[in-house]
Amino acid sequence: MARRVNWGDCDPAGIIYTPRAVDYVVETVEAWYHEVLGTSSAKLNIEEQTGRPTVRFEIDFISALPVDSQIVCELRLERVGRTSLTVQVTAHDGKDKIYFRASMVSCLVEKPAFKPKEFPAEMRERIEAYQAACGDG
Amino acid sequence: MARRVNWGDCDPAGIIYTPRAVDYVVETVEAWYHEVLGTSSAKLNIEEQTGRPTVRFEIDFISALPVDSQIVCELRLERVGRTSLTVQVTAHDGKDKIYFRASMVSCLVEKPAFKPKEFPAEMRERIEAYQAACGDG
Amino acid sequence: MARRVNWGDCDPAGIIYTPRAVDYVVETVEAWYHEVLGTSSAKLNIEEQTGRPTVRFEIDFISALPVDSQIVCELRLERVGRTSLTVQVTAHDGKDKIYFRASMVSCLVEKPAFKPKEFPAEMRERIEAYQAACGDG
Amino acid sequence: MARRVNWGDCDPAGIIYTPRAVDYVVETVEAWYHEVLGTSSAKLNIEEQTGRPTVRFEIDFISALPVDSQIVCELRLERVGRTSLTVQVTAHDGKDKIYFRASMVSCLVEKPAFKPKEFPAEMRERIEAYQAACGDG
């Protein structure tokens, strides 16, 4: 997912405001659900009475990311569990400069009890195909 | 820092949207700089040509946090280095229910080079006094 | 509603980023529903199957609002209709300097059809009591 | 500017949260400065010691905009002054359904005095070329 660092995503120091980097990561993951898994948080929650709440999130800021930068947010799978998924999102400049790297664990749950639920077969197949295509299988 | 979970901080699942929890943490830390350290990101950056960029951020989501909840975001110091500070922010219900716990490492730097800088004596004294008052010294 | 202009609410020009001022207004209105009307968007939407979508919003920026400013967001009622409410929120410095002034029209509706609905008697009484207390009745 | 309505842009009612619609408008205007005017808020503010603060913003919400909707934010010029610009941004579904329509007045200023400044010749030419291309000249 390519994007420009917006004016309003930066604080008065002229670099990205920490929570906005988290927005970039979460939006990258949302886009991946749409494009790769063919679903979305809306479908999971509203149509299917499931959800995928974030269980853990961590992010390392490696280089200062200034306003107007063109960046790429790249998604790899770090760990595929039975009911949980750990994705890694790296924001870089398209070459070798890394701005930040985040890792996000979410868990598929049944609502309203928030009980962990195994990935349905089709979702698992798509996850594993992506993993294989990235050479991470 | 007490607050109510705003309508707009929640997603269509009715619970806090992950990046908004990060906003809560970062705003808690900003308020602590104002109230305890007697400074702010604005003073550090604009008046003193320093800054305190986030180096690392991690957060664990422990219980789902629904809209309209009254919560307390409590700040403890996890580690006080020569140039860096690790703060822990726990969001709870004022009793024994914990919603999320975050840890945030920032580093004092000189601008424009972003070179690490030791905490000035007065800032260090205030940090250590807070640490002692929390029983974490 | 008193607040400090947060570091992250400002853009690299060091003044409030336009959409964050809108956040301040909307949060002021939310707080007013809680404190004055004794309800909330959550209660209206989730418990009562109603809602109060924004129909129109306008805001004039009068003075540049810099980071770290202490401001007051004051709510007055501009117009009380049968099903709609126009509130005015003015952000000032507690004295005579006005930063921005916004006007927001929302309409009470029944869901899922989004059909306009008259204010229930108790809500109307509270609205009118507030209006009278402000001398705007 | 085409976009999908993100999960996190919506509130628990499942439709866009008012201030997020304002984000969409402001980001559309930022993208237009980049793509059509060949400049940006960062260039204006940081390199050229000017700025284009928002003077007035208004928005009408016409249809409820649900999560996952694919929308287009279209920018037209409403009024081109000597130092100020009024842009209109309409969010629609690519066909005939309009979700919201906003109008935003900004003024070119010299910093630090925030004194109005006439558009430089090249900027004016690009503005007028866009206006002509839209048939609004």
Coordinates of C-alpha atoms in Angstrom, one line a residue:
Chain A
M1 CA 0.0 0.0 0.0
A2 CA 1.7 3.2 -1.2
R3 CA 0.8 6.5 0.4
R4 CA 2.0 10.0 1.0
V5 CA 2.5 11.2 4.5
N6 CA -0.2 13.8 4.9
W7 CA 0.2 17.3 6.4
G8 CA -2.4 16.5 9.0
D9 CA -0.6 13.2 10.0
C10 CA 2.4 15.1 11.2
D11 CA 2.8 17.1 14.4
P12 CA 4.5 20.5 14.8
A13 CA 7.9 18.7 14.7
G14 CA 7.1 18.0 11.0
I15 CA 7.3 14.2 11.4
I16 CA 4.6 11.6 11.8
Y17 CA 2.6 11.8 15.0
T18 CA 2.9 8.3 16.7
P19 CA -0.8 7.3 16.7
R20 CA -1.0 8.2 13.0
A21 CA 1.6 5.6 12.2
V22 CA -0.6 3.1 13.9
D23 CA -3.5 4.3 11.7
Y24 CA -1.3 3.5 8.6
V25 CA -0.6 0.0 9.9
V26 CA -4.3 -0.7 10.7
E27 CA -5.5 0.7 7.4
T28 CA -2.9 -1.5 5.6
V29 CA -4.2 -4.5 7.4
E30 CA -7.8 -3.5 6.6
A31 CA -6.9 -3.2 2.9
W32 CA -5.3 -6.6 3.0
Y33 CA -8.5 -8.2 4.3
H34 CA -10.4 -6.6 1.5
E35 CA -7.9 -7.4 -1.3
V36 CA -6.4 -10.7 -0.3
L37 CA -8.9 -12.3 2.0
G38 CA -12.0 -10.9 0.2
T39 CA -13.6 -9.9 3.4
S40 CA -13.6 -6.9 5.8
S41 CA -14.1 -6.0 9.4
A42 CA -17.6 -4.8 8.4
K43 CA -18.5 -8.2 6.8
L44 CA -17.1 -10.1 9.7
N45 CA -18.8 -8.1 12.3
I46 CA -22.1 -7.1 10.8
E47 CA -22.9 -10.0 8.5
E48 CA -21.2 -12.8 10.2
Q49 CA -21.3 -12.0 13.9
T50 CA -17.7 -12.5 14.3
G51 CA -14.8 -10.0 14.8
R52 CA -11.1 -9.8 14.8
P53 CA -10.1 -7.6 17.8
T54 CA -6.5 -6.6 18.2
V55 CA -4.9 -8.5 21.0
R56 CA -1.4 -7.0 20.8
F57 CA 0.3 -4.3 18.8
E58 CA 3.9 -3.2 18.8
I59 CA 5.8 -0.8 16.6
D60 CA 9.5 0.3 16.3
F61 CA 10.3 3.7 14.9
I62 CA 13.5 3.3 13.0
S63 CA 13.9 6.6 11.0
A64 CA 12.0 9.9 11.4
L65 CA 9.3 10.0 8.8
P66 CA 8.7 13.6 7.6
V67 CA 5.6 15.1 6.0
D68 CA 5.2 14.6 2.2
S69 CA 7.3 11.4 2.2
Q70 CA 6.2 8.8 -0.3
I71 CA 6.1 5.5 1.5
V72 CA 5.1 1.9 1.0
C73 CA 3.5 -0.1 3.8
E74 CA 4.3 -3.8 3.2
L75 CA 2.4 -6.6 4.9
R76 CA 4.0 -10.0 5.7
L77 CA 2.6 -12.8 7.9
E78 CA 4.6 -13.5 11.0
R79 CA 2.5 -16.3 12.5
V80 CA -0.7 -18.0 11.4
G81 CA -2.4 -19.7 14.3
R82 CA -5.7 -21.6 14.5
T83 CA -7.6 -18.6 15.6
S84 CA -5.1 -15.8 15.6
L85 CA -2.9 -14.1 13.1
T86 CA 0.2 -12.0 13.5
V87 CA 1.0 -9.6 10.7
Q88 CA 4.0 -7.5 10.3
V89 CA 3.8 -4.2 8.5
T90 CA 6.9 -2.4 7.4
A91 CA 6.9 1.2 6.2
H92 CA 9.8 1.9 3.8
D93 CA 10.7 4.3 1.0
G94 CA 10.4 1.7 -1.7
K95 CA 14.2 1.1 -1.5
D96 CA 16.2 0.3 1.6
K97 CA 15.2 3.0 4.1
I98 CA 12.8 1.6 6.8
Y99 CA 10.7 4.1 8.7
F100 CA 8.9 1.9 11.1
R101 CA 8.0 -1.8 11.5
A102 CA 4.9 -3.0 13.4
S103 CA 3.5 -6.3 14.5
M104 CA -0.1 -6.8 15.1
V105 CA -1.8 -9.8 16.6
S106 CA -5.6 -10.2 16.1
C107 CA -7.8 -13.1 17.0
L108 CA -11.0 -14.3 15.2
V109 CA -13.8 -14.4 17.7
E110 CA -17.5 -15.2 17.8
K111 CA -19.7 -12.5 19.0
P112 CA -21.2 -11.5 21.4
A113 CA -19.1 -13.8 23.6
F114 CA -15.7 -12.9 22.0
K115 CA -14.9 -16.6 22.0
P116 CA -12.0 -17.6 19.8
K117 CA -13.0 -19.2 16.6
E118 CA -11.0 -21.2 14.0
F119 CA -10.4 -19.6 10.7
P120 CA -13.0 -20.9 8.2
A121 CA -11.4 -23.1 5.4
E122 CA -11.6 -20.5 2.7
M123 CA -10.0 -17.8 4.8
R124 CA -7.2 -20.1 5.9
E125 CA -6.5 -21.0 2.3
R126 CA -6.2 -17.4 1.3
I127 CA -4.0 -16.7 4.2
E128 CA -1.7 -19.6 3.4
A129 CA -1.6 -18.7 -0.3
Y130 CA -0.4 -15.2 0.6
Q131 CA 2.1 -16.6 3.0
A132 CA 3.5 -18.9 0.3
A133 CA 3.5 -16.1 -2.3
C134 CA 5.7 -14.1 0.1
G135 CA 8.0 -17.0 0.6
D136 CA 7.1 -17.1 4.3
G137 CA 5.2 -20.3 4.3
Chain B
M1 CA -6.1 10.8 33.6
A2 CA -9.8 10.0 33.7
R3 CA -11.8 10.0 30.5
R4 CA -15.0 8.6 28.9
V5 CA -14.7 6.5 25.8
N6 CA -16.1 8.7 23.1
W7 CA -18.6 7.7 20.5
G8 CA -16.2 8.6 17.8
D9 CA -13.3 6.6 19.3
C10 CA -15.2 3.4 18.7
D11 CA -15.7 1.5 15.5
P12 CA -18.9 -0.2 14.3
A13 CA -18.3 -3.1 16.7
G14 CA -18.9 -0.6 19.5
I15 CA -15.5 -1.0 21.1
I16 CA -12.5 1.2 20.9
Y17 CA -10.7 1.4 17.5
T18 CA -7.1 0.2 18.0
P19 CA -5.4 3.5 17.0
R20 CA -7.6 5.6 19.3
A21 CA -6.3 3.6 22.3
V22 CA -2.9 4.7 21.2
D23 CA -4.2 8.3 21.1
Y24 CA -5.3 7.8 24.8
V25 CA -1.8 6.6 25.8
V26 CA 0.0 9.4 24.0
E27 CA -2.3 12.0 25.4
T28 CA -1.8 10.6 28.9
V29 CA 2.0 10.9 28.4
E30 CA 1.6 14.5 27.0
A31 CA -0.5 15.5 30.1
W32 CA 2.2 14.0 32.4
Y33 CA 4.9 16.1 30.7
H34 CA 2.7 19.2 31.4
E35 CA 1.7 18.4 34.9
V36 CA 4.6 16.5 36.3
L37 CA 7.6 17.6 34.3
G38 CA 6.4 21.2 33.8
T39 CA 7.2 21.1 30.1
S40 CA 5.6 19.9 26.9
S41 CA 6.4 18.6 23.4
A42 CA 5.8 22.2 22.2
K43 CA 8.3 23.7 24.6
L44 CA 10.9 21.0 24.0
N45 CA 10.6 21.3 20.2
I46 CA 9.9 24.9 19.5
E47 CA 11.6 26.7 22.4
E48 CA 14.5 24.4 23.2
Q49 CA 15.3 22.7 19.8
T50 CA 15.0 19.3 21.3
G51 CA 12.4 16.6 20.9
R52 CA 11.3 13.3 22.4
P53 CA 10.4 11.1 19.4
T54 CA 8.8 7.7 20.1
V55 CA 11.3 4.9 19.6
R56 CA 9.1 2.0 20.5
F57 CA 5.4 1.5 21.4
E58 CA 3.7 -1.7 22.5
I59 CA 0.2 -2.3 23.7
D60 CA -1.8 -5.4 25.0
F61 CA -5.5 -5.3 24.8
I62 CA -6.8 -7.3 27.8
S63 CA -10.6 -6.6 27.9
A64 CA -12.9 -5.2 25.2
L65 CA -13.4 -1.5 25.9
P66 CA -17.0 -0.4 25.0
V67 CA -18.2 3.1 24.1
D68 CA -19.3 5.3 27.1
S69 CA -17.0 3.5 29.5
Q70 CA -15.4 5.6 32.2
I71 CA -11.7 4.8 32.4
V72 CA -8.6 5.9 34.1
C73 CA -5.3 6.0 32.3
E74 CA -2.5 5.6 34.8
L75 CA 1.1 6.3 34.1
R76 CA 4.1 4.5 35.8
L77 CA 7.7 4.7 34.9
E78 CA 9.2 1.4 33.7
R79 CA 12.7 2.5 33.0
V80 CA 14.6 5.8 33.3
G81 CA 17.8 5.8 31.2
R82 CA 20.3 8.6 30.6
T83 CA 18.5 9.9 27.5
S84 CA 15.5 7.6 27.2
L85 CA 12.4 7.0 29.2
T86 CA 10.0 4.0 29.2
V87 CA 6.6 4.8 30.5
Q88 CA 3.8 2.3 31.1
V89 CA 0.2 3.4 30.7
T90 CA -2.6 1.2 32.0
A91 CA -6.2 1.8 31.2
H92 CA -8.5 0.4 33.9
D93 CA -12.0 1.0 35.3
G94 CA -10.8 2.6 38.5
K95 CA -11.1 -0.8 40.2
D96 CA -9.6 -4.1 39.1
K97 CA -10.6 -4.4 35.5
I98 CA -7.8 -3.7 33.1
Y99 CA -8.6 -2.8 29.5
F100 CA -5.2 -2.3 28.0
R101 CA -1.6 -1.8 29.0
A102 CA 0.9 0.1 26.9
S103 CA 4.6 0.7 27.1
M104 CA 6.2 3.6 25.2
V105 CA 9.9 4.4 24.9
S106 CA 10.9 7.9 23.9
C107 CA 14.3 9.4 23.7
L108 CA 15.4 13.0 24.3
V109 CA 17.2 14.3 21.2
E110 CA 18.9 17.5 20.0
K111 CA 17.5 18.8 16.8
P112 CA 18.0 19.0 13.9
A113 CA 20.5 16.1 14.2
F114 CA 18.2 13.9 16.4
K115 CA 21.3 13.1 18.5
P116 CA 20.4 11.6 21.9
K117 CA 20.7 14.1 24.7
E118 CA 20.9 13.5 28.5
F119 CA 18.0 14.7 30.5
P120 CA 18.7 18.1 32.0
A121 CA 19.1 18.0 35.8
E122 CA 15.7 19.6 36.6
M123 CA 13.8 17.2 34.3
R124 CA 15.7 14.2 35.8
E125 CA 14.8 15.3 39.3
R126 CA 11.1 15.6 38.5
I127 CA 11.2 12.2 36.8
E128 CA 12.8 10.6 39.8
A129 CA 10.5 12.3 42.3
Y130 CA 7.5 10.8 40.4
Q131 CA 9.1 7.4 40.3
A132 CA 9.7 7.5 44.0
A133 CA 6.2 8.7 44.7
C134 CA 4.8 5.7 42.8
G135 CA 7.1 3.4 44.8
D136 CA 8.9 2.4 41.6
G137 CA 12.3 4.1 42.3
Chain C
M1 CA -15.5 22.2 28.3
A2 CA -12.0 23.3 29.0
R3 CA -9.1 21.7 27.2
R4 CA -5.5 22.1 26.1
V5 CA -4.6 22.0 22.4
N6 CA -2.7 18.8 22.2
W7 CA 0.6 18.4 20.3
G8 CA -0.9 15.8 18.0
D9 CA -3.9 18.0 17.2
C10 CA -1.6 20.5 15.5
D11 CA 0.0 20.2 12.1
P12 CA 3.6 21.2 11.2
A13 CA 2.5 24.9 11.1
G14 CA 2.1 24.5 14.9
I15 CA -1.6 25.4 14.8
I16 CA -4.7 23.2 15.0
Y17 CA -5.3 21.0 12.0
T18 CA -8.8 21.8 10.6
P19 CA -10.4 18.4 11.2
R20 CA -9.2 18.3 14.8
A21 CA -11.1 21.5 15.5
V22 CA -14.2 19.6 14.3
D23 CA -13.3 16.8 16.7
Y24 CA -13.3 19.4 19.6
V25 CA -16.8 20.6 18.6
V26 CA -18.2 17.1 18.2
E27 CA -16.7 16.0 21.5
T28 CA -18.2 19.1 23.2
V29 CA -21.6 18.2 21.9
E30 CA -21.2 14.6 23.0
A31 CA -20.2 15.8 26.5
W32 CA -23.3 18.1 26.6
Y33 CA -25.6 15.1 25.8
H34 CA -24.1 13.2 28.7
E35 CA -24.0 16.0 31.2
V36 CA -27.1 18.1 30.3
L37 CA -29.4 15.7 28.5
G38 CA -28.4 12.7 30.5
T39 CA -28.1 10.5 27.4
S40 CA -25.5 9.7 24.8
S41 CA -25.1 8.7 21.2
A42 CA -24.4 5.2 22.5
K43 CA -27.7 5.1 24.5
L44 CA -29.7 6.6 21.6
N45 CA -28.3 4.3 19.0
I46 CA -27.8 1.0 20.8
E47 CA -30.5 1.0 23.5
E48 CA -33.2 3.1 21.9
Q49 CA -32.8 2.4 18.2
T50 CA -32.6 6.1 17.4
G51 CA -29.7 8.3 16.3
R52 CA -28.8 11.9 15.8
P53 CA -26.9 12.1 12.6
T54 CA -25.2 15.4 11.7
V55 CA -27.1 17.1 8.9
R56 CA -25.0 20.2 8.5
F57 CA -21.8 21.5 10.1
E58 CA -20.1 24.9 9.6
I59 CA -17.1 26.5 11.3
D60 CA -15.4 29.8 11.0
F61 CA -11.8 30.1 12.1
I62 CA -11.2 33.5 13.6
S63 CA -7.8 33.4 15.2
A64 CA -5.0 30.9 14.7
L65 CA -5.0 28.4 17.5
P66 CA -1.5 27.3 18.5
V67 CA -0.4 24.1 20.3
D68 CA -0.5 24.2 24.1
S69 CA -3.3 26.9 24.2
Q70 CA -5.8 26.5 27.0
I71 CA -9.2 27.0 25.6
V72 CA -12.9 26.7 26.5
C73 CA -15.4 25.2 24.1
E74 CA -18.8 26.8 25.0
L75 CA -22.1 25.4 23.8
R76 CA -25.2 27.5 23.1
L77 CA -28.4 26.5 21.4
E78 CA -29.1 28.3 18.2
R79 CA -32.3 26.7 17.2
V80 CA -34.6 24.0 18.8
G81 CA -36.9 22.4 16.2
R82 CA -39.4 19.6 16.7
T83 CA -36.9 16.9 15.5
S84 CA -33.7 18.9 14.9
L85 CA -31.3 20.8 17.0
T86 CA -28.8 23.5 16.0
V87 CA -26.0 24.0 18.5
Q88 CA -23.3 26.6 18.4
V89 CA -19.9 25.9 19.9
T90 CA -17.4 28.7 20.4
A91 CA -13.8 28.1 21.3
H92 CA -12.3 31.0 23.2
D93 CA -9.5 31.7 25.6
G94 CA -11.7 32.2 28.6
K95 CA -11.6 36.0 28.1
D96 CA -12.4 37.8 24.8
K97 CA -10.3 36.0 22.2
I98 CA -12.3 33.7 20.0
Y99 CA -10.5 31.0 18.0
F100 CA -13.3 29.4 16.1
R101 CA -17.1 29.2 16.1
A102 CA -19.0 26.3 14.8
S103 CA -22.7 25.5 14.2
M104 CA -23.9 22.0 14.0
V105 CA -27.4 20.7 13.0
S106 CA -28.4 17.2 14.0
C107 CA -31.7 15.5 13.7
L108 CA -33.2 12.9 15.9
V109 CA -34.2 9.8 13.8
E110 CA -35.7 6.4 14.2
K111 CA -33.6 3.6 12.9
P112 CA -33.2 1.7 10.7
A113 CA -35.2 4.0 8.4
F114 CA -33.6 7.3 9.5
K115 CA -37.1 8.8 9.8
P116 CA -37.2 12.1 11.7
K117 CA -38.6 11.7 15.2
E118 CA -39.9 14.3 17.7
F119 CA -37.8 14.9 20.8
P120 CA -39.2 12.8 23.7
A121 CA -40.8 15.0 26.4
E122 CA -38.0 14.6 28.9
M123 CA -35.2 15.4 26.4
R124 CA -37.2 18.5 25.2
E125 CA -37.5 19.7 28.8
R126 CA -33.8 19.4 29.4
I127 CA -33.0 21.2 26.2
E128 CA -35.3 24.0 27.0
A129 CA -34.0 24.3 30.6
Y130 CA -30.5 24.7 29.2
Q131 CA -31.7 27.2 26.7
A132 CA -33.4 29.2 29.4
A133 CA -30.3 29.0 31.7
C134 CA -28.2 30.5 28.9
G135 CA -30.7 33.3 28.4
D136 CA -31.4 32.1 24.9
G137 CA -34.9 30.8 25.5
Chain D
M1 CA -10.0 10.9 -5.3
A2 CA -11.4 7.4 -4.9
R3 CA -11.5 5.8 -1.5
R4 CA -13.2 3.1 0.6
V5 CA -14.9 4.2 3.8
N6 CA -12.6 2.6 6.4
W7 CA -13.8 0.6 9.4
G8 CA -12.2 3.0 11.8
D9 CA -13.7 6.1 10.1
C10 CA -17.1 4.9 11.2
D11 CA -18.8 5.1 14.6
P12 CA -20.8 2.4 16.3
A13 CA -23.8 3.4 14.2
G14 CA -21.9 2.0 11.3
I15 CA -21.8 5.3 9.3
I16 CA -19.0 7.8 8.9
Y17 CA -18.2 9.8 12.1
T18 CA -18.7 13.5 11.3
P19 CA -15.0 14.7 11.8
R20 CA -13.7 11.8 9.6
A21 CA -15.8 13.2 6.7
V22 CA -13.9 16.5 7.2
D23 CA -10.6 14.5 7.1
Y24 CA -11.7 13.2 3.7
V25 CA -12.4 16.7 2.4
V26 CA -9.1 18.1 3.7
E27 CA -7.1 15.2 2.3
T28 CA -8.8 15.6 -1.0
V29 CA -7.7 19.3 -1.0
E30 CA -4.2 18.3 0.0
A31 CA -4.0 15.8 -2.9
W32 CA -5.2 18.5 -5.3
Y33 CA -2.4 20.9 -4.2
H34 CA 0.1 18.1 -4.9
E35 CA -1.3 16.9 -8.2
V36 CA -2.8 20.0 -9.7
L37 CA -0.9 22.9 -8.2
G38 CA 2.4 21.1 -7.9
T39 CA 2.9 22.2 -4.3
S40 CA 1.8 21.2 -0.8
S41 CA 1.2 22.6 2.6
A42 CA 4.6 21.4 3.6
K43 CA 6.3 23.3 0.7
L44 CA 4.3 26.4 1.4
N45 CA 4.9 26.4 5.1
I46 CA 8.4 25.1 5.5
E47 CA 10.2 26.2 2.3
E48 CA 8.3 29.3 1.4
Q49 CA 7.2 30.8 4.8
T50 CA 3.6 31.0 3.6
G51 CA 0.6 29.0 4.6
R52 CA -3.0 28.5 3.6
P53 CA -5.0 28.4 6.8
T54 CA -8.7 27.4 6.6
V55 CA -10.9 30.4 7.1
R56 CA -14.3 28.7 6.8
F57 CA -15.5 25.2 6.4
E58 CA -19.1 24.0 5.8
I59 CA -20.5 20.6 5.0
D60 CA -23.9 19.2 4.3
F61 CA -24.6 15.5 4.9
I62 CA -27.1 14.3 2.3
S63 CA -27.1 10.5 2.6
A64 CA -25.8 8.3 5.4
L65 CA -22.4 7.0 4.4
P66 CA -21.9 3.4 5.6
V67 CA -18.6 1.5 6.3
D68 CA -17.0 -0.2 3.2
S69 CA -18.7 2.2 0.7
Q70 CA -16.6 3.0 -2.3
I71 CA -16.8 6.7 -2.9
V72 CA -15.3 9.5 -5.0
C73 CA -14.4 12.8 -3.6
E74 CA -14.6 15.4 -6.4
L75 CA -13.1 18.8 -6.2
R76 CA -14.5 21.9 -8.0
L77 CA -13.5 25.5 -7.5
E78 CA -16.3 27.7 -6.2
R79 CA -14.5 31.0 -6.1
V80 CA -11.0 32.2 -6.9
G81 CA -10.1 35.4 -5.2
R82 CA -6.9 37.4 -5.1
T83 CA -5.6 35.7 -1.9
S84 CA -8.3 33.2 -1.1
L85 CA -9.7 30.1 -2.7
T86 CA -13.1 28.4 -2.1
V87 CA -13.2 24.8 -3.1
Q88 CA -16.1 22.5 -3.1
V89 CA -15.7 18.8 -2.5
T90 CA -18.5 16.4 -3.2
A91 CA -18.5 12.8 -2.1
H92 CA -20.6 10.5 -4.3
D93 CA -20.8 6.9 -5.3
G94 CA -19.5 7.5 -8.8
K95 CA -23.0 7.7 -10.2
D96 CA -25.8 9.9 -8.9
K97 CA -25.9 9.3 -5.1
I98 CA -24.3 12.2 -3.2
Y99 CA -23.2 11.5 0.4
F100 CA -21.9 14.9 1.4
R101 CA -20.9 18.2 -0.1
A102 CA -18.4 20.5 1.6
S103 CA -17.1 24.0 0.9
M104 CA -13.8 25.2 2.3
V105 CA -12.3 28.6 2.1
S106 CA -8.6 29.0 2.7
C107 CA -6.4 32.1 2.3
L108 CA -2.8 32.3 1.2
V109 CA -0.8 34.2 3.9
E110 CA 2.7 35.3 4.6
K111 CA 4.2 34.0 7.9
P112 CA 4.8 34.7 10.6
A113 CA 2.3 37.6 10.4
F114 CA -0.5 35.6 8.7
K115 CA -0.9 38.6 6.3
P116 CA -2.9 37.8 3.2
K117 CA -0.7 37.3 0.1
E118 CA -1.7 37.3 -3.6
F119 CA -1.4 34.0 -5.4
P120 CA 1.9 33.8 -7.2
A121 CA 1.5 33.9 -11.0
E122 CA 2.3 30.2 -11.6
M123 CA -0.1 29.1 -8.9
R124 CA -2.9 31.3 -10.3
E125 CA -2.4 29.9 -13.8
R126 CA -2.7 26.4 -12.6
I127 CA -5.8 27.2 -10.5
E128 CA -7.4 28.9 -13.6
A129 CA -6.5 26.0 -15.9
Y130 CA -8.2 23.6 -13.5
Q131 CA -11.2 25.8 -13.3
A132 CA -11.4 26.0 -17.1
A133 CA -11.0 22.3 -17.5
C134 CA -14.0 21.8 -15.1
G135 CA -16.0 24.2 -17.2
D136 CA -16.3 26.5 -14.2
G137 CA -14.1 29.3 -15.5

